[in-house]
Amino acid sequence: GGLPKLIWLSAVFSVFNTVQCMVSPLGMTRRIYSQQPQQVTPLTSHVFAAWTALSAILRYKCAFNMDNPLVYDLTFWSYVIAGTHFTSEIIAFRTIRFPGPVISTFCVAFSSIVWMMKDRDLYVK
């Protein structure tokens, strides 16, 4: 099905984002949080990299273990946390301009949430 492929692709992009946050911590991260780039520091970028690495691991495991309810649910909640984070940064904290560089991450998070809720019974045994 398409959902495991989307989750796998999301894991791959998460690995690239993790590396980017570690190697060039102020580059893309400041573009994402463009409304208040002064708040982005190497430390905040490294913390973001750690979270993204954990998300990548969860998503990779889920893509190949869609029938495991624990892995499926943890992956689902990783998208909820990511979506909530970006939504709060756009609406409450106003650190992200929308639409902007975050649009693809935002779309993947919310489409994954909806798709995983809709198809849970098809995958989880």
C-alpha atoms as a printed R data frame, in Angstrom:
    type eleno elety resid chain resno      x      y      z
1   ATOM     1    CA   GLY     A     1  0.000  0.000  0.000
2   ATOM     2    CA   GLY     A     2  0.868  3.642 -0.213
3   ATOM     3    CA   LEU     A     3  0.932  4.410  3.499
4   ATOM     4    CA   PRO     A     4  4.048  2.342  4.291
5   ATOM     5    CA   LYS     A     5  5.798  4.030  1.355
6   ATOM     6    CA   LEU     A     6  4.871  7.487  2.625
7   ATOM     7    CA   ILE     A     7  6.099  6.605  6.109
8   ATOM     8    CA   TRP     A     8  9.356  5.159  4.720
9   ATOM     9    CA   LEU     A     9  9.914  8.258  2.562
10  ATOM    10    CA   SER     A    10  9.242 10.431  5.605
11  ATOM    11    CA   ALA     A    11 11.908  8.453  7.495
12  ATOM    12    CA   VAL     A    12 14.424  9.025  4.693
13  ATOM    13    CA   PHE     A    13 13.771 12.773  4.646
14  ATOM    14    CA   SER     A    14 14.025 12.831  8.447
15  ATOM    15    CA   VAL     A    15 17.530 11.346  8.218
16  ATOM    16    CA   PHE     A    16 18.565 14.077  5.771
17  ATOM    17    CA   ASN     A    17 17.075 16.729  8.058
18  ATOM    18    CA   THR     A    18 18.907 15.255 11.057
19  ATOM    19    CA   VAL     A    19 22.235 15.433  9.228
20  ATOM    20    CA   GLN     A    20 21.534 18.975  8.058
21  ATOM    21    CA   CYS     A    21 20.734 20.110 11.617
22  ATOM    22    CA   MET     A    22 23.998 18.618 12.892
23  ATOM    23    CA   VAL     A    23 26.319 19.667 10.048
24  ATOM    24    CA   SER     A    24 24.897 23.113  9.313
25  ATOM    25    CA   PRO     A    25 22.804 23.915 12.377
26  ATOM    26    CA   LEU     A    26 21.882 27.456 11.452
27  ATOM    27    CA   GLY     A    27 21.187 26.963  7.735
28  ATOM    28    CA   MET     A    28 17.810 25.428  6.974
29  ATOM    29    CA   THR     A    29 16.569 25.703 10.553
30  ATOM    30    CA   ARG     A    30 16.750 29.502 10.416
31  ATOM    31    CA   ARG     A    31 14.893 29.432  7.093
32  ATOM    32    CA   ILE     A    32 12.092 27.416  8.716
33  ATOM    33    CA   TYR     A    33 11.860 29.646 11.799
34  ATOM    34    CA   SER     A    34 12.277 32.741  9.637
35  ATOM    35    CA   GLN     A    35 10.010 35.020 11.675
36  ATOM    36    CA   GLN     A    36 12.421 34.884 14.640
37  ATOM    37    CA   PRO     A    37 15.706 33.429 13.327
38  ATOM    38    CA   GLN     A    38 17.653 34.881 16.257
39  ATOM    39    CA   GLN     A    39 16.037 32.216 18.453
40  ATOM    40    CA   VAL     A    40 17.683 29.445 16.416
41  ATOM    41    CA   THR     A    41 21.019 28.468 17.926
42  ATOM    42    CA   PRO     A    42 23.315 25.521 17.292
43  ATOM    43    CA   LEU     A    43 21.936 23.968 20.484
44  ATOM    44    CA   THR     A    44 18.275 24.276 19.429
45  ATOM    45    CA   SER     A    45 19.175 22.849 16.038
46  ATOM    46    CA   HIS     A    46 20.977 19.905 17.641
47  ATOM    47    CA   VAL     A    47 17.976 19.199 19.891
48  ATOM    48    CA   PHE     A    48 15.764 19.325 16.802
49  ATOM    49    CA   ALA     A    49 18.168 16.858 15.138
50  ATOM    50    CA   ALA     A    50 17.860 14.437 18.062
51  ATOM    51    CA   TRP     A    51 14.058 14.534 17.923
52  ATOM    52    CA   THR     A    52 14.116 14.110 14.136
53  ATOM    53    CA   ALA     A    53 16.506 11.138 14.401
54  ATOM    54    CA   LEU     A    54 14.151  9.438 16.847
55  ATOM    55    CA   SER     A    55 11.233 10.128 14.516
56  ATOM    56    CA   ALA     A    56 13.191  8.670 11.587
57  ATOM    57    CA   ILE     A    57 13.859  5.453 13.518
58  ATOM    58    CA   LEU     A    58 10.195  5.111 14.514
59  ATOM    59    CA   ARG     A    59  9.000  5.754 10.974
60  ATOM    60    CA   TYR     A    60 11.479  3.338  9.418
61  ATOM    61    CA   LYS     A    61 10.446  0.586 11.853
62  ATOM    62    CA   CYS     A    62  6.767  1.319 11.221
63  ATOM    63    CA   ALA     A    63  7.117  1.215  7.435
64  ATOM    64    CA   PHE     A    64  8.244 -2.421  7.702
65  ATOM    65    CA   ASN     A    65  6.090 -3.396 10.713
66  ATOM    66    CA   MET     A    66  2.727 -1.847  9.959
67  ATOM    67    CA   ASP     A    67  0.944 -4.686 11.767
68  ATOM    68    CA   ASN     A    68  2.624 -3.937 15.108
69  ATOM    69    CA   PRO     A    69  0.161 -1.820 17.120
70  ATOM    70    CA   LEU     A    70  2.820 -0.332 19.418
71  ATOM    71    CA   VAL     A    71  5.096  0.778 16.573
72  ATOM    72    CA   TYR     A    72  2.124  2.002 14.533
73  ATOM    73    CA   ASP     A    73  0.719  4.050 17.410
74  ATOM    74    CA   LEU     A    74  4.079  5.530 18.424
75  ATOM    75    CA   THR     A    75  4.691  6.554 14.822
76  ATOM    76    CA   PHE     A    76  1.219  8.078 14.623
77  ATOM    77    CA   TRP     A    77  1.908 10.109 17.771
78  ATOM    78    CA   SER     A    78  5.267 11.259 16.369
79  ATOM    79    CA   TYR     A    79  3.330 12.874 13.504
80  ATOM    80    CA   VAL     A    80  0.830 14.392 15.957
81  ATOM    81    CA   ILE     A    81  3.693 15.905 17.980
82  ATOM    82    CA   ALA     A    82  5.379 17.238 14.832
83  ATOM    83    CA   GLY     A    83  2.131 18.669 13.513
84  ATOM    84    CA   THR     A    84  1.301 20.246 16.876
85  ATOM    85    CA   HIS     A    85  4.783 21.718 17.132
86  ATOM    86    CA   PHE     A    86  4.652 23.358 13.712
87  ATOM    87    CA   THR     A    87  1.069 24.547 14.199
88  ATOM    88    CA   SER     A    88  1.947 26.175 17.532
89  ATOM    89    CA   GLU     A    89  5.027 27.815 16.011
90  ATOM    90    CA   ILE     A    90  2.857 29.254 13.227
91  ATOM    91    CA   ILE     A    91 -0.156 30.339 15.292
92  ATOM    92    CA   ALA     A    92  0.929 30.861 18.900
93  ATOM    93    CA   PHE     A    93  4.641 31.661 18.808
94  ATOM    94    CA   ARG     A    94  4.757 33.162 15.304
95  ATOM    95    CA   THR     A    95  8.262 31.919 14.570
96  ATOM    96    CA   ILE     A    96  7.308 30.284 11.251
97  ATOM    97    CA   ARG     A    97  5.878 32.008  8.187
98  ATOM    98    CA   PHE     A    98  3.178 29.911  6.543
99  ATOM    99    CA   PRO     A    99  3.325 28.970  3.787
100 ATOM   100    CA   GLY     A   100  7.075 28.765  3.586
101 ATOM   101    CA   PRO     A   101  9.810 26.137  3.834
102 ATOM   102    CA   VAL     A   102  7.766 24.248  6.432
103 ATOM   103    CA   ILE     A   103  4.892 23.543  4.034
104 ATOM   104    CA   SER     A   104  6.153 20.105  2.982
105 ATOM   105    CA   THR     A   105  6.741 18.988  6.578
106 ATOM   106    CA   PHE     A   106  3.346 20.330  7.567
107 ATOM   107    CA   CYS     A   107  1.614 18.507  4.701
108 ATOM   108    CA   VAL     A   108  3.389 15.201  5.394
109 ATOM   109    CA   ALA     A   109  2.564 15.364  9.108
110 ATOM   110    CA   PHE     A   110 -1.115 16.091  8.633
111 ATOM   111    CA   SER     A   111 -1.665 13.754  5.679
112 ATOM   112    CA   SER     A   112  0.064 10.979  7.651
113 ATOM   113    CA   ILE     A   113 -2.136 11.623 10.691
114 ATOM   114    CA   VAL     A   114 -5.320 11.409  8.624
115 ATOM   115    CA   TRP     A   115 -4.152  8.413  6.586
116 ATOM   116    CA   MET     A   116 -2.944  6.495  9.647
117 ATOM   117    CA   MET     A   117 -6.254  7.110 11.464
118 ATOM   118    CA   LYS     A   118 -8.260  6.075  8.411
119 ATOM   119    CA   ASP     A   119 -6.308  2.880  7.638
120 ATOM   120    CA   ARG     A   120 -5.301  1.678 11.110
121 ATOM   121    CA   ASP     A   121 -7.627 -1.325 11.010
122 ATOM   122    CA   LEU     A   122 -6.222 -2.380  7.629
123 ATOM   123    CA   TYR     A   123 -2.686 -2.699  9.000
124 ATOM   124    CA   VAL     A   124 -2.808 -3.330 12.737
125 ATOM   125    CA   LYS     A   125 -3.676 -6.881 13.744
